[in-house]
PDB file of C-alpha atoms in Angstrom:
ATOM      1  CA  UNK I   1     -83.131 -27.955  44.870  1.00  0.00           C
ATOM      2  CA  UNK I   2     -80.712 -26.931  47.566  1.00  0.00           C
ATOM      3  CA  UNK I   3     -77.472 -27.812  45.256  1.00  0.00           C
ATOM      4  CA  UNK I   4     -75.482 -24.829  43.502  1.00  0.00           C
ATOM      5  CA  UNK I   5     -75.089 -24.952  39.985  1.00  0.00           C
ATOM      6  CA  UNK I   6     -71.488 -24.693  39.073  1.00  0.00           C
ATOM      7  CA  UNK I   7     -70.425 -22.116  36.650  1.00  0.00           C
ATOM      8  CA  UNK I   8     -67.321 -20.563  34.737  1.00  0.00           C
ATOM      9  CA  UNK I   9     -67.812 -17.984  37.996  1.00  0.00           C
ATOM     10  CA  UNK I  10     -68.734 -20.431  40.515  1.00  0.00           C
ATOM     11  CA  UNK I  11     -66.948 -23.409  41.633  1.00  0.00           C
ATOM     12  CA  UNK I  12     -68.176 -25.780  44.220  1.00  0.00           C
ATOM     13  CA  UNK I  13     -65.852 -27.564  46.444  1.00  0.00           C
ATOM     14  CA  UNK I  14     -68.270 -29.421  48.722  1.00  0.00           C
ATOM     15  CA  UNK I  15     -72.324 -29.808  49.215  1.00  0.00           C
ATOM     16  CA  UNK I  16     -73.571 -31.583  52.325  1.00  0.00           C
ATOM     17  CA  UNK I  17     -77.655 -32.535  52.599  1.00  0.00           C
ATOM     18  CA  UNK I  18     -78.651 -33.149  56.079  1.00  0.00           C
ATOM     19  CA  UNK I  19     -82.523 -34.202  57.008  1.00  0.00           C
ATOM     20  CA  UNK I  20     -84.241 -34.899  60.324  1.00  0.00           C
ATOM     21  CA  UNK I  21     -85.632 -37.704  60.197  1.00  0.00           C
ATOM     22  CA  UNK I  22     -83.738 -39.987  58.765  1.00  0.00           C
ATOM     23  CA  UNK I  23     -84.898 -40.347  55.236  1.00  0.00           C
ATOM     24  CA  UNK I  24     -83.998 -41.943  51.882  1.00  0.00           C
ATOM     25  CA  UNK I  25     -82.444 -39.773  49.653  1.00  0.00           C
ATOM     26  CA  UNK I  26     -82.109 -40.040  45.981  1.00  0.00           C
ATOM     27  CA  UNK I  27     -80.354 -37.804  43.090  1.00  0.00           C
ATOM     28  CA  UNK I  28     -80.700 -36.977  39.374  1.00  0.00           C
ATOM     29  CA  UNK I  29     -81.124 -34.045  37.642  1.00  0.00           C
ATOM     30  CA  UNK I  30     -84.156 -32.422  35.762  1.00  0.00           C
ATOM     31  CA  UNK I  31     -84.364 -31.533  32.050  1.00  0.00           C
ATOM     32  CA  UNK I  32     -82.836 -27.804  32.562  1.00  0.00           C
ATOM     33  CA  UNK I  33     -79.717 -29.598  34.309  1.00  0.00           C
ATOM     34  CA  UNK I  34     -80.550 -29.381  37.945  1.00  0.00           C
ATOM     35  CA  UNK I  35     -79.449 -30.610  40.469  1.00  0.00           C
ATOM     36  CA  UNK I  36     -82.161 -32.722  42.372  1.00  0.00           C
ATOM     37  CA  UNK I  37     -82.624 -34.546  45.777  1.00  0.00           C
ATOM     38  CA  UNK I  38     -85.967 -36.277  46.512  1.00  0.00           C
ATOM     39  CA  UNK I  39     -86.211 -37.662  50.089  1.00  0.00           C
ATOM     40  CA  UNK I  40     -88.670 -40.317  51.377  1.00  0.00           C
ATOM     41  CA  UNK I  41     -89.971 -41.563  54.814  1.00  0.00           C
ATOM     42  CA  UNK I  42     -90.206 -44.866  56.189  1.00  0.00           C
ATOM     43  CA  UNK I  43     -91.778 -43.435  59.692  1.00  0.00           C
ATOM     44  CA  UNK I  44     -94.070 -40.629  61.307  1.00  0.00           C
ATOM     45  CA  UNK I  45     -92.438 -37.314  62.540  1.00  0.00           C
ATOM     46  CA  UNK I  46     -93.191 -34.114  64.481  1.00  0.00           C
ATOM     47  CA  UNK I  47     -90.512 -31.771  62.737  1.00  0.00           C
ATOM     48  CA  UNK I  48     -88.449 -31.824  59.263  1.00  0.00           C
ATOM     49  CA  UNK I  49     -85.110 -30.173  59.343  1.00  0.00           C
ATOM     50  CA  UNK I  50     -83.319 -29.715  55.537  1.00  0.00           C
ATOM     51  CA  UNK I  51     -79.852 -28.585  56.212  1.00  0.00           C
ATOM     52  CA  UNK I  52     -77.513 -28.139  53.605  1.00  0.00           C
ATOM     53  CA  UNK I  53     -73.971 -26.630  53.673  1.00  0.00           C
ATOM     54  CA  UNK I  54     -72.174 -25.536  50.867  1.00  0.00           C
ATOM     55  CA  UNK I  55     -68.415 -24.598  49.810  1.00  0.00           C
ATOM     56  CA  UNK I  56     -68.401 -22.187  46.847  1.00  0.00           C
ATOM     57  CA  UNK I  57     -65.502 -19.822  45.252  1.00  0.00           C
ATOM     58  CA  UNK I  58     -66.924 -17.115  43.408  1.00  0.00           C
ATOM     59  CA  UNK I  59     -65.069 -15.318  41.253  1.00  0.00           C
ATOM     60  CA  UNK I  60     -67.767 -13.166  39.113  1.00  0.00           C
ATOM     61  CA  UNK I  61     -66.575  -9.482  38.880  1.00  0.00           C
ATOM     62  CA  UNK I  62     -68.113  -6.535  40.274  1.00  0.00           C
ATOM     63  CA  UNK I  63     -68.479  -4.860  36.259  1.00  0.00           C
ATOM     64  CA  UNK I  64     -68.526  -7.366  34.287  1.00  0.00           C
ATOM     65  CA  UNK I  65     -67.758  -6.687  30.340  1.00  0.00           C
ATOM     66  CA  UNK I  66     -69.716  -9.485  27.752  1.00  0.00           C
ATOM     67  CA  UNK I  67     -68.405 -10.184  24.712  1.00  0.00           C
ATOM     68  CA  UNK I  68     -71.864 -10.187  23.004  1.00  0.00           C
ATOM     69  CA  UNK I  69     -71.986 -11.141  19.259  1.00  0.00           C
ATOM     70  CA  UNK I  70     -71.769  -8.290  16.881  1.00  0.00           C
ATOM     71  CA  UNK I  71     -75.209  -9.326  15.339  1.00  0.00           C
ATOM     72  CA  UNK I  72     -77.036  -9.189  18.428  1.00  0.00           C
ATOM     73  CA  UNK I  73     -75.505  -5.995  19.612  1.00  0.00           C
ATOM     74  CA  UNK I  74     -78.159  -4.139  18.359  1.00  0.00           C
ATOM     75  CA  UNK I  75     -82.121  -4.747  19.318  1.00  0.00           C
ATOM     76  CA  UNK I  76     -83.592  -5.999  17.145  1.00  0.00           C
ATOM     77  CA  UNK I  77     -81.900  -9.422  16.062  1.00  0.00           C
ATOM     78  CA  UNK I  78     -82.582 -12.791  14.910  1.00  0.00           C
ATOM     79  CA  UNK I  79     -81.109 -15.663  17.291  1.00  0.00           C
ATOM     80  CA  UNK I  80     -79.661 -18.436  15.044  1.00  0.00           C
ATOM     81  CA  UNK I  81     -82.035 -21.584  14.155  1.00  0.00           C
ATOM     82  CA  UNK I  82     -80.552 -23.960  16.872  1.00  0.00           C
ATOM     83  CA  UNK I  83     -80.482 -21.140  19.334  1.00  0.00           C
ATOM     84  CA  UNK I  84     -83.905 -20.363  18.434  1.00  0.00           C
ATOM     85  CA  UNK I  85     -84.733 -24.162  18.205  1.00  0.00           C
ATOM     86  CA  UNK I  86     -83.048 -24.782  21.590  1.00  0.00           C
ATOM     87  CA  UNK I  87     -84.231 -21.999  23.602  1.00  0.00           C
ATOM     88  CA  UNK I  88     -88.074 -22.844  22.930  1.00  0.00           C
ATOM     89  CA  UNK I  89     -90.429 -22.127  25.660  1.00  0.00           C
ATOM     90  CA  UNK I  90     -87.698 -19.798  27.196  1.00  0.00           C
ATOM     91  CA  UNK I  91     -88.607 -17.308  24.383  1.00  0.00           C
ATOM     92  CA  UNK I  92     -92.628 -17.419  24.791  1.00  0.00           C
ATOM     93  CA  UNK I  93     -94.383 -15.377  27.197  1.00  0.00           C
ATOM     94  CA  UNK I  94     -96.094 -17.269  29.791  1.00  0.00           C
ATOM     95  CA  UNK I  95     -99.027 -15.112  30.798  1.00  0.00           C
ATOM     96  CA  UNK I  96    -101.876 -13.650  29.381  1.00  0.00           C
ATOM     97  CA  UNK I  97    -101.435  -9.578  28.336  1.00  0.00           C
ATOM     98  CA  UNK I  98    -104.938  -9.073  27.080  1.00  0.00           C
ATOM     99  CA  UNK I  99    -105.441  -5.442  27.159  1.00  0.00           C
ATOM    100  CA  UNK I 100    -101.737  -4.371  26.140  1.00  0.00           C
ATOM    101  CA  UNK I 101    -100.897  -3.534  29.574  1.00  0.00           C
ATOM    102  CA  UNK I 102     -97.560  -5.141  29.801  1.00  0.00           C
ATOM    103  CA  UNK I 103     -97.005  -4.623  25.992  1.00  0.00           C
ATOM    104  CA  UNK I 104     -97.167  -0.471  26.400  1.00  0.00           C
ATOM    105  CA  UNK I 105     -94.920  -1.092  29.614  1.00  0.00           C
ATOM    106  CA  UNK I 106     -92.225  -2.682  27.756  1.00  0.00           C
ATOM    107  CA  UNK I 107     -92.065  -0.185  25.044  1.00  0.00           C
ATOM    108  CA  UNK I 108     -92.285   2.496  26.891  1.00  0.00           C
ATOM    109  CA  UNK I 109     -88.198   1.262  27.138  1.00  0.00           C
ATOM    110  CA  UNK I 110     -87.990   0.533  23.506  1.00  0.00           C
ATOM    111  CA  UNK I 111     -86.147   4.663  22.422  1.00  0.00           C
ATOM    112  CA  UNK I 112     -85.384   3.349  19.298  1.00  0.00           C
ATOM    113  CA  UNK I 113     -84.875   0.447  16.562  1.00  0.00           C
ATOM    114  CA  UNK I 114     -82.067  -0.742  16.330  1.00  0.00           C
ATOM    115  CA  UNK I 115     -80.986   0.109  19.775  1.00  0.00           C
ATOM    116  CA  UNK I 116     -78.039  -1.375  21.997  1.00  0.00           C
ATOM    117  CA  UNK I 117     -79.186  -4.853  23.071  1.00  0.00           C
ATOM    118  CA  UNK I 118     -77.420  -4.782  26.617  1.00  0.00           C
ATOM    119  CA  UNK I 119     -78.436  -1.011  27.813  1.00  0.00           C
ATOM    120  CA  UNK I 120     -82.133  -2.028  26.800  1.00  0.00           C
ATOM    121  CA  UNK I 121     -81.944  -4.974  29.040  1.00  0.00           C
ATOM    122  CA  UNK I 122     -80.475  -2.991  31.771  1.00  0.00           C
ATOM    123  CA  UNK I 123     -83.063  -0.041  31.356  1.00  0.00           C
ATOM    124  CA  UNK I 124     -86.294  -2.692  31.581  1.00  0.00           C
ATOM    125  CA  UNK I 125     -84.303  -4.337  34.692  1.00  0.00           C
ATOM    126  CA  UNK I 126     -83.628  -0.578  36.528  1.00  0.00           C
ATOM    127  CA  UNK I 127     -87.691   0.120  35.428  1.00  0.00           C
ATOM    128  CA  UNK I 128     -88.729  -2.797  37.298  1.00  0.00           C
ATOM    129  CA  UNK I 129     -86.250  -1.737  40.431  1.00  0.00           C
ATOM    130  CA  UNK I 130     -87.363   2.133  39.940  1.00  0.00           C
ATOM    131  CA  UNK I 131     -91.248   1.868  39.533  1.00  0.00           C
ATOM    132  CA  UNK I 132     -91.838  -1.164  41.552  1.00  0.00           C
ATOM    133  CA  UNK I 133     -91.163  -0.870  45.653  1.00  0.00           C
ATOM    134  CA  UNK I 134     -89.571  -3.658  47.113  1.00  0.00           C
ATOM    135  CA  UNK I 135     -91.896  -5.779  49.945  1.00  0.00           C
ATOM    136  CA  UNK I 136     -90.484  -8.981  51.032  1.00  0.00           C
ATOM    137  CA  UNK I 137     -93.519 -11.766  51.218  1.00  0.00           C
ATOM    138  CA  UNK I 138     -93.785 -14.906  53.257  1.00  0.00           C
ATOM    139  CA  UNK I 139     -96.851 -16.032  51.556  1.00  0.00           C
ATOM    140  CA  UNK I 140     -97.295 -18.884  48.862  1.00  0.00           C
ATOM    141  CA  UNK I 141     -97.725 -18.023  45.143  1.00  0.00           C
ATOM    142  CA  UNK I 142     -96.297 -15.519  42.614  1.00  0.00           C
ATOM    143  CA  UNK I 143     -97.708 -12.275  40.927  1.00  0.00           C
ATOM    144  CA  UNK I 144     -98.399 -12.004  37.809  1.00  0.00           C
ATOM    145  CA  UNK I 145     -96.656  -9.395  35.318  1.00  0.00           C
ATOM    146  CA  UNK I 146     -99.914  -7.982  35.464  1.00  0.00           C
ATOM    147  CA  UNK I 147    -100.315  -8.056  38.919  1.00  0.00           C
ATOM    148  CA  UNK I 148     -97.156  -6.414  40.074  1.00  0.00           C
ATOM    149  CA  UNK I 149     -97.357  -3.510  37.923  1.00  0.00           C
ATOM    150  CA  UNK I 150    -101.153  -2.627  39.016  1.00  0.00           C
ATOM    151  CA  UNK I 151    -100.053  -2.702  41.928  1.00  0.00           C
ATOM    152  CA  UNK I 152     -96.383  -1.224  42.324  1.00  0.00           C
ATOM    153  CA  UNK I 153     -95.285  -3.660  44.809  1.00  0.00           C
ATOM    154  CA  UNK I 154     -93.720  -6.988  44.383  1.00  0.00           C
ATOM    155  CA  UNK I 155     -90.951  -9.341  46.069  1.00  0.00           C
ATOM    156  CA  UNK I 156     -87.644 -10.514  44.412  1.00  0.00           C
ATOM    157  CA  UNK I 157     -89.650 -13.333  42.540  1.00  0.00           C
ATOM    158  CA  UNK I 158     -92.747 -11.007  41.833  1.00  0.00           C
ATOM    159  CA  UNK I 159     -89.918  -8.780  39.925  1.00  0.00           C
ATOM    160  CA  UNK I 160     -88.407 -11.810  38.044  1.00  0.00           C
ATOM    161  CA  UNK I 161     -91.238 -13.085  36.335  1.00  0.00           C
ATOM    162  CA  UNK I 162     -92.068  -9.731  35.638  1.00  0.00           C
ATOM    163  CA  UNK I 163     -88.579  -8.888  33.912  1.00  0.00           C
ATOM    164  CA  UNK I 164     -88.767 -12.466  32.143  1.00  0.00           C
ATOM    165  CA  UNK I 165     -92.259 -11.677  30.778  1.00  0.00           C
ATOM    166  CA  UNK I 166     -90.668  -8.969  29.967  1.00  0.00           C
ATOM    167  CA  UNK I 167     -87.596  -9.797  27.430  1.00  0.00           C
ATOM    168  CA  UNK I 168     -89.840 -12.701  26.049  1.00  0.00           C
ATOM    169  CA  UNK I 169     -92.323 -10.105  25.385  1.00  0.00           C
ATOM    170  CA  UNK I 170     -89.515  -9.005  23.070  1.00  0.00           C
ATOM    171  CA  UNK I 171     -88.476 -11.846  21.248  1.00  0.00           C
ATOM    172  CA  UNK I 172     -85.963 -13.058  24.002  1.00  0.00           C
ATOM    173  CA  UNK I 173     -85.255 -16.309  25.795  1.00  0.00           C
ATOM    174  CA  UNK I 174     -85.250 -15.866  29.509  1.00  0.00           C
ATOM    175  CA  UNK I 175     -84.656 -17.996  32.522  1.00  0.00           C
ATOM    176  CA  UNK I 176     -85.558 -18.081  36.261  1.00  0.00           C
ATOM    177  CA  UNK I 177     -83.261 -18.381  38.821  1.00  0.00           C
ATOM    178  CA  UNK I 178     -83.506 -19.609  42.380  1.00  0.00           C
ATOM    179  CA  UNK I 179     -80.589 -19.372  44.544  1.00  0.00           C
ATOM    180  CA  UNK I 180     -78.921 -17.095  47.394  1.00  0.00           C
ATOM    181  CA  UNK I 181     -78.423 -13.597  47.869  1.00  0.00           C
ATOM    182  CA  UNK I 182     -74.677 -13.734  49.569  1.00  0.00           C
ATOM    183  CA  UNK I 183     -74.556 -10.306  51.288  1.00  0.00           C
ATOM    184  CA  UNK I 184     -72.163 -10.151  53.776  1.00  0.00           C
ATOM    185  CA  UNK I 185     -72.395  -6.752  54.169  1.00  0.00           C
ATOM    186  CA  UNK I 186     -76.075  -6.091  54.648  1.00  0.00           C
ATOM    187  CA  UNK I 187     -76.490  -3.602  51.940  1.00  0.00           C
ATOM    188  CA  UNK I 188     -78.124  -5.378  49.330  1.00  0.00           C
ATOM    189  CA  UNK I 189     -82.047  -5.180  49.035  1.00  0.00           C
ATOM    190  CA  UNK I 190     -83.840  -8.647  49.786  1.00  0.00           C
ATOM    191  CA  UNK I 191     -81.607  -9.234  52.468  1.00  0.00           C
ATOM    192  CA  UNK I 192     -81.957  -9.093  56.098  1.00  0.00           C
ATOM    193  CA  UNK I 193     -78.761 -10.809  57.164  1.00  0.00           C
ATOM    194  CA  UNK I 194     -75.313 -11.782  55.479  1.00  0.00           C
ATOM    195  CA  UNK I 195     -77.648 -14.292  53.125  1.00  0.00           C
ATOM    196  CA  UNK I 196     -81.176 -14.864  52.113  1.00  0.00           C
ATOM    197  CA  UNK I 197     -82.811 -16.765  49.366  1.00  0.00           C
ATOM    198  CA  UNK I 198     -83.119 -14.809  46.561  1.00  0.00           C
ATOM    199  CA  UNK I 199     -85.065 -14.836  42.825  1.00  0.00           C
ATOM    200  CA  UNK I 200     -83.254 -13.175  39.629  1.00  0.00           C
ATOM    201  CA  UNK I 201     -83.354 -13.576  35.986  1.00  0.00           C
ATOM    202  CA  UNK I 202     -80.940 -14.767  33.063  1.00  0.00           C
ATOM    203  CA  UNK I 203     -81.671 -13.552  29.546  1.00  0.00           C
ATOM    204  CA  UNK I 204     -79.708 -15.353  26.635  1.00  0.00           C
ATOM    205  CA  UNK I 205     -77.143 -13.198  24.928  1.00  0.00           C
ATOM    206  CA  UNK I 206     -75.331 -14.510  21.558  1.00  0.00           C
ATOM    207  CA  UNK I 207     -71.514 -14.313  21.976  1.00  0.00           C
ATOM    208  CA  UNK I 208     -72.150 -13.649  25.731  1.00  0.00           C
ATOM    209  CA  UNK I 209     -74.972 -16.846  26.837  1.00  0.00           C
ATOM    210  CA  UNK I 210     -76.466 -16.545  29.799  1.00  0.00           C
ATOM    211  CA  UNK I 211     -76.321 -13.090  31.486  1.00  0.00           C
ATOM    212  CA  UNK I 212     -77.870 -12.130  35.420  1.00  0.00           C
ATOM    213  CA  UNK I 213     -80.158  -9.273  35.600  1.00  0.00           C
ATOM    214  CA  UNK I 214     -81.189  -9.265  39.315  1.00  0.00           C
ATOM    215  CA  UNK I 215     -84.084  -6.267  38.942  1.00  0.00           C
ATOM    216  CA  UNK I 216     -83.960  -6.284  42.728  1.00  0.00           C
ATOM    217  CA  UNK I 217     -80.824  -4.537  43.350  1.00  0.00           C
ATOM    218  CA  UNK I 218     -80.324  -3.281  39.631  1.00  0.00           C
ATOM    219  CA  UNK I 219     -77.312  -5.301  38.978  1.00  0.00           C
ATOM    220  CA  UNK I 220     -75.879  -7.173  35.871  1.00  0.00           C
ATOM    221  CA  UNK I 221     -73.987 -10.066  36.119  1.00  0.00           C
ATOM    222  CA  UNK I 222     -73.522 -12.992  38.816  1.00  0.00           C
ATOM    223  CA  UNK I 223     -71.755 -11.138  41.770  1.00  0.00           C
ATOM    224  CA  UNK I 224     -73.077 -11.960  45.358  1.00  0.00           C
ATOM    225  CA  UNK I 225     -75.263 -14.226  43.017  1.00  0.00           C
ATOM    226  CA  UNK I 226     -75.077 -18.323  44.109  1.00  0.00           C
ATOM    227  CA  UNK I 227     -77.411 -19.605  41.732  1.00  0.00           C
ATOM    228  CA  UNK I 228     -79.650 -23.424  42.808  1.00  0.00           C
ATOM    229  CA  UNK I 229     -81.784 -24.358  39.718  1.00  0.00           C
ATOM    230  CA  UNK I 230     -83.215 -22.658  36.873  1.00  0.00           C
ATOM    231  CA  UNK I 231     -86.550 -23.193  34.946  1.00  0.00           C
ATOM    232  CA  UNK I 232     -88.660 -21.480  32.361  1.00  0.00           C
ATOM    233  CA  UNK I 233     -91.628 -20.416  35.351  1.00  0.00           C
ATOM    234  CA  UNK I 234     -91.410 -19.688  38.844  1.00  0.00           C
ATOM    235  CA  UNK I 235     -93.123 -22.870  40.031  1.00  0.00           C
ATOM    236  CA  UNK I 236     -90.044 -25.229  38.791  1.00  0.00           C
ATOM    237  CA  UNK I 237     -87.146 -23.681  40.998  1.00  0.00           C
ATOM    238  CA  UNK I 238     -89.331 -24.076  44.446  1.00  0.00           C
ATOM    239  CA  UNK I 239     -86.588 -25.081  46.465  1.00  0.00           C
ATOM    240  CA  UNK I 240     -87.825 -27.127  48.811  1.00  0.00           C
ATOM    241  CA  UNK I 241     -91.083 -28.737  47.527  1.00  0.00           C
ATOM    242  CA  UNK I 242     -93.030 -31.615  48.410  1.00  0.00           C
ATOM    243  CA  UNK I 243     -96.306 -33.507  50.407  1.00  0.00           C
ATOM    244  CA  UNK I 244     -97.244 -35.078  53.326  1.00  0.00           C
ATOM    245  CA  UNK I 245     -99.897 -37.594  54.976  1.00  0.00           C
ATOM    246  CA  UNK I 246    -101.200 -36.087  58.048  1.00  0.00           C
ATOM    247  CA  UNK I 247    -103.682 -33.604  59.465  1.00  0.00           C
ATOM    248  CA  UNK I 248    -104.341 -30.230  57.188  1.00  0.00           C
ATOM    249  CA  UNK I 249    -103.901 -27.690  60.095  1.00  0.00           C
ATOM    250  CA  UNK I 250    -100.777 -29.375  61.504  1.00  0.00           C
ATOM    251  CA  UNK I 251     -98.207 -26.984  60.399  1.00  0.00           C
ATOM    252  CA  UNK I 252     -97.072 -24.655  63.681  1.00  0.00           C
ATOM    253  CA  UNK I 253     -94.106 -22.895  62.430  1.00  0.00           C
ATOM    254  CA  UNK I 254     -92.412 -22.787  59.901  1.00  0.00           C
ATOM    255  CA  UNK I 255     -88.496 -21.297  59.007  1.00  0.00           C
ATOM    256  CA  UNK I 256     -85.671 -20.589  56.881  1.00  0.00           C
ATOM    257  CA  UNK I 257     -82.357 -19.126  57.444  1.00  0.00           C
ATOM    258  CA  UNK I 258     -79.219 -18.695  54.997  1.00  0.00           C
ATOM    259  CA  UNK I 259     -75.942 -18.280  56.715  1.00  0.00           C
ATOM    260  CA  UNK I 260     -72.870 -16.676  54.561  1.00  0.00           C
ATOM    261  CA  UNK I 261     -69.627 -16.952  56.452  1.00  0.00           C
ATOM    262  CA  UNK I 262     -65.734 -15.888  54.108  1.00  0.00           C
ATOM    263  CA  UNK I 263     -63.097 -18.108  54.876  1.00  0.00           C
ATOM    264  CA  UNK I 264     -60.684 -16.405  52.624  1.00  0.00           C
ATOM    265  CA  UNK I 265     -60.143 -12.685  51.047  1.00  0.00           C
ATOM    266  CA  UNK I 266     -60.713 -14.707  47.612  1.00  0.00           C
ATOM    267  CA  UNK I 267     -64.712 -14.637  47.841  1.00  0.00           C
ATOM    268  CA  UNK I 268     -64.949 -18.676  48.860  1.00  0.00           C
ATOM    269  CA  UNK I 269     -68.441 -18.656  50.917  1.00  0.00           C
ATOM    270  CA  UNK I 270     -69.263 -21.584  52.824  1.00  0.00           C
ATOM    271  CA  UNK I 271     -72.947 -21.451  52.775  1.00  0.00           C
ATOM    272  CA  UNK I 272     -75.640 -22.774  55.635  1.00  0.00           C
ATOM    273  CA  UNK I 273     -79.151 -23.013  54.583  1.00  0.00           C
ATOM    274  CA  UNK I 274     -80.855 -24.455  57.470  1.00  0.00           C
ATOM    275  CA  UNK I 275     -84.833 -24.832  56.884  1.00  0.00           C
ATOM    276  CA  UNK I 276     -86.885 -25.815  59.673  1.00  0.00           C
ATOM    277  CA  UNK I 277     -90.570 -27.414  59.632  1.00  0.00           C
ATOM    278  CA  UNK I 278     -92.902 -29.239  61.732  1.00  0.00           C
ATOM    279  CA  UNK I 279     -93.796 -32.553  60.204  1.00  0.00           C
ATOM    280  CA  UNK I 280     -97.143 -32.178  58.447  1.00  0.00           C
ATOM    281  CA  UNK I 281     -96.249 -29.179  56.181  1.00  0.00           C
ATOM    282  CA  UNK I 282     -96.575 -28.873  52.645  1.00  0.00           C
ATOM    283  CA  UNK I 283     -93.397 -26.212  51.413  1.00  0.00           C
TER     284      UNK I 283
END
């Protein structure tokens, strides 16, 4: 899932997928709409390189203003039946909260009812940046809700799931997103360079749709944001994903590195993701 998804605020002009060995490569897209390459090999290897260079022109604003429906302005509301219909699994929580923990967490946010819809969503996402500490993490696997708020540490997809959980955990549909961190400046959190890969959350808004919440550098809205696939859980916007025939203790190093270069004052990023394995890995 190394394609950006185009958007009203992102347009891609060109998307180039390069892979060491040689390998057959084959498109379609999934049932959330993205974007996906599966590649298959005819012949033993030493090394996999996925390289994949994108054009994009983003024109999201720094403050964005939504025009959110007047009857969801205020928490609570009712989504409409095919909203409600449509949205599905987005809007059920998707781990166990058996003791109340998360519950208590969430309404600790909760001042009043009704309250305004967007400055609760921003409050949760600044409680997850506020009263969890950043710590980036190489390893496999996700926390759970749960997990990260025992233990007040978590990485950019630790604090997604935990700000989806979240907003389902109030009667909203939320989505994960996988995608890019463009920082060109270095002064984002998550980022150790002008890009990185990056995990951040969409919650569905009537009158507004889809609107970013990335908890890790308390922000609204898709600046600096280049989003690759979304999915209800964690585990379905892996971006690079897949299995191998070969000896289990084979893998000797493996790396990623995103690249964000301007060409133009107007925000149009040509992006480098260049992902280097050794042959018998499993990523």
């Amino acid at each position: 899932m190394l394609r950006p998804r185009e958007t009203r605020e992102l347009r891609l002009f060109s998307q180039d997928l390069c892979i060491t060995p040689t390998a057959t490569v084959t498109w379609a897209h999934d049932v959330a709409g993205n974007a996906i390459a599966t590649a298959v090999f005819d012949t033993p290897t030493d090394h996999l390189v996925i390289e994949s260079r994108a054009t994009v022109e983003l024109t999201a604003p720094a403050w964005p203003v939504f025009a959110i429906a007047a009857s969801a302005a205020q928490y609570p509301f009712v989504y409409a039946a095919d909203e409600w219909t449509d949205l599905g699994a987005l809007t059920v929580p998707q781990y166990d909260d058996v003791d109340g923990r998360l519950a208590r967490w969430i309404e600790g946010f909760v001042m009043a009812r009704p309250t305004d819809t967007l400055s609760l969503l921003k409050d949760i996402s600044n409680g997850v940046f506020t009263q969890i500490s950043y710590q980036s993490r190489h390893d496999e696997g996700t926390q759970s809700p749960i997990e990260t708020l025992d233990r007040g540490w978590g990485s950019c997809r630790d604090f997604a799931v935990l700000l989806a959980e979240a907003v389902r955990r109030l009667g909203l549909g939320a989505r994960i997103v996988s995608g890019y961190l463009a920082d060109p400046e270095i002064s984002l959190v998550g980022s150790a360079s002008s890009g990185s890969t990056h995990a951040w959350v969409e919650i569905f808004i009537p009158g507004a749709g889809w609107i970013a919440f990335d908890p890790t550098n308390r922000s609204v809205g898709s600046g600096n944001l280049i989003p690759l696939a979304v999915g209800r859980d964690i585990h379905q916007v892996v971006p690079v994903s897949g299995s191998f025939s070969g000896g289990s203790d084979a893998l000797v190093d493996l790396s990623v590195q995103v690249l964000v270069r301007s060409r133009t004052k107007q925000n149009t990023l040509p992006m480098e993701d260049r992902s280097s394995y050794l042959a018998s890995t499993r990523s």
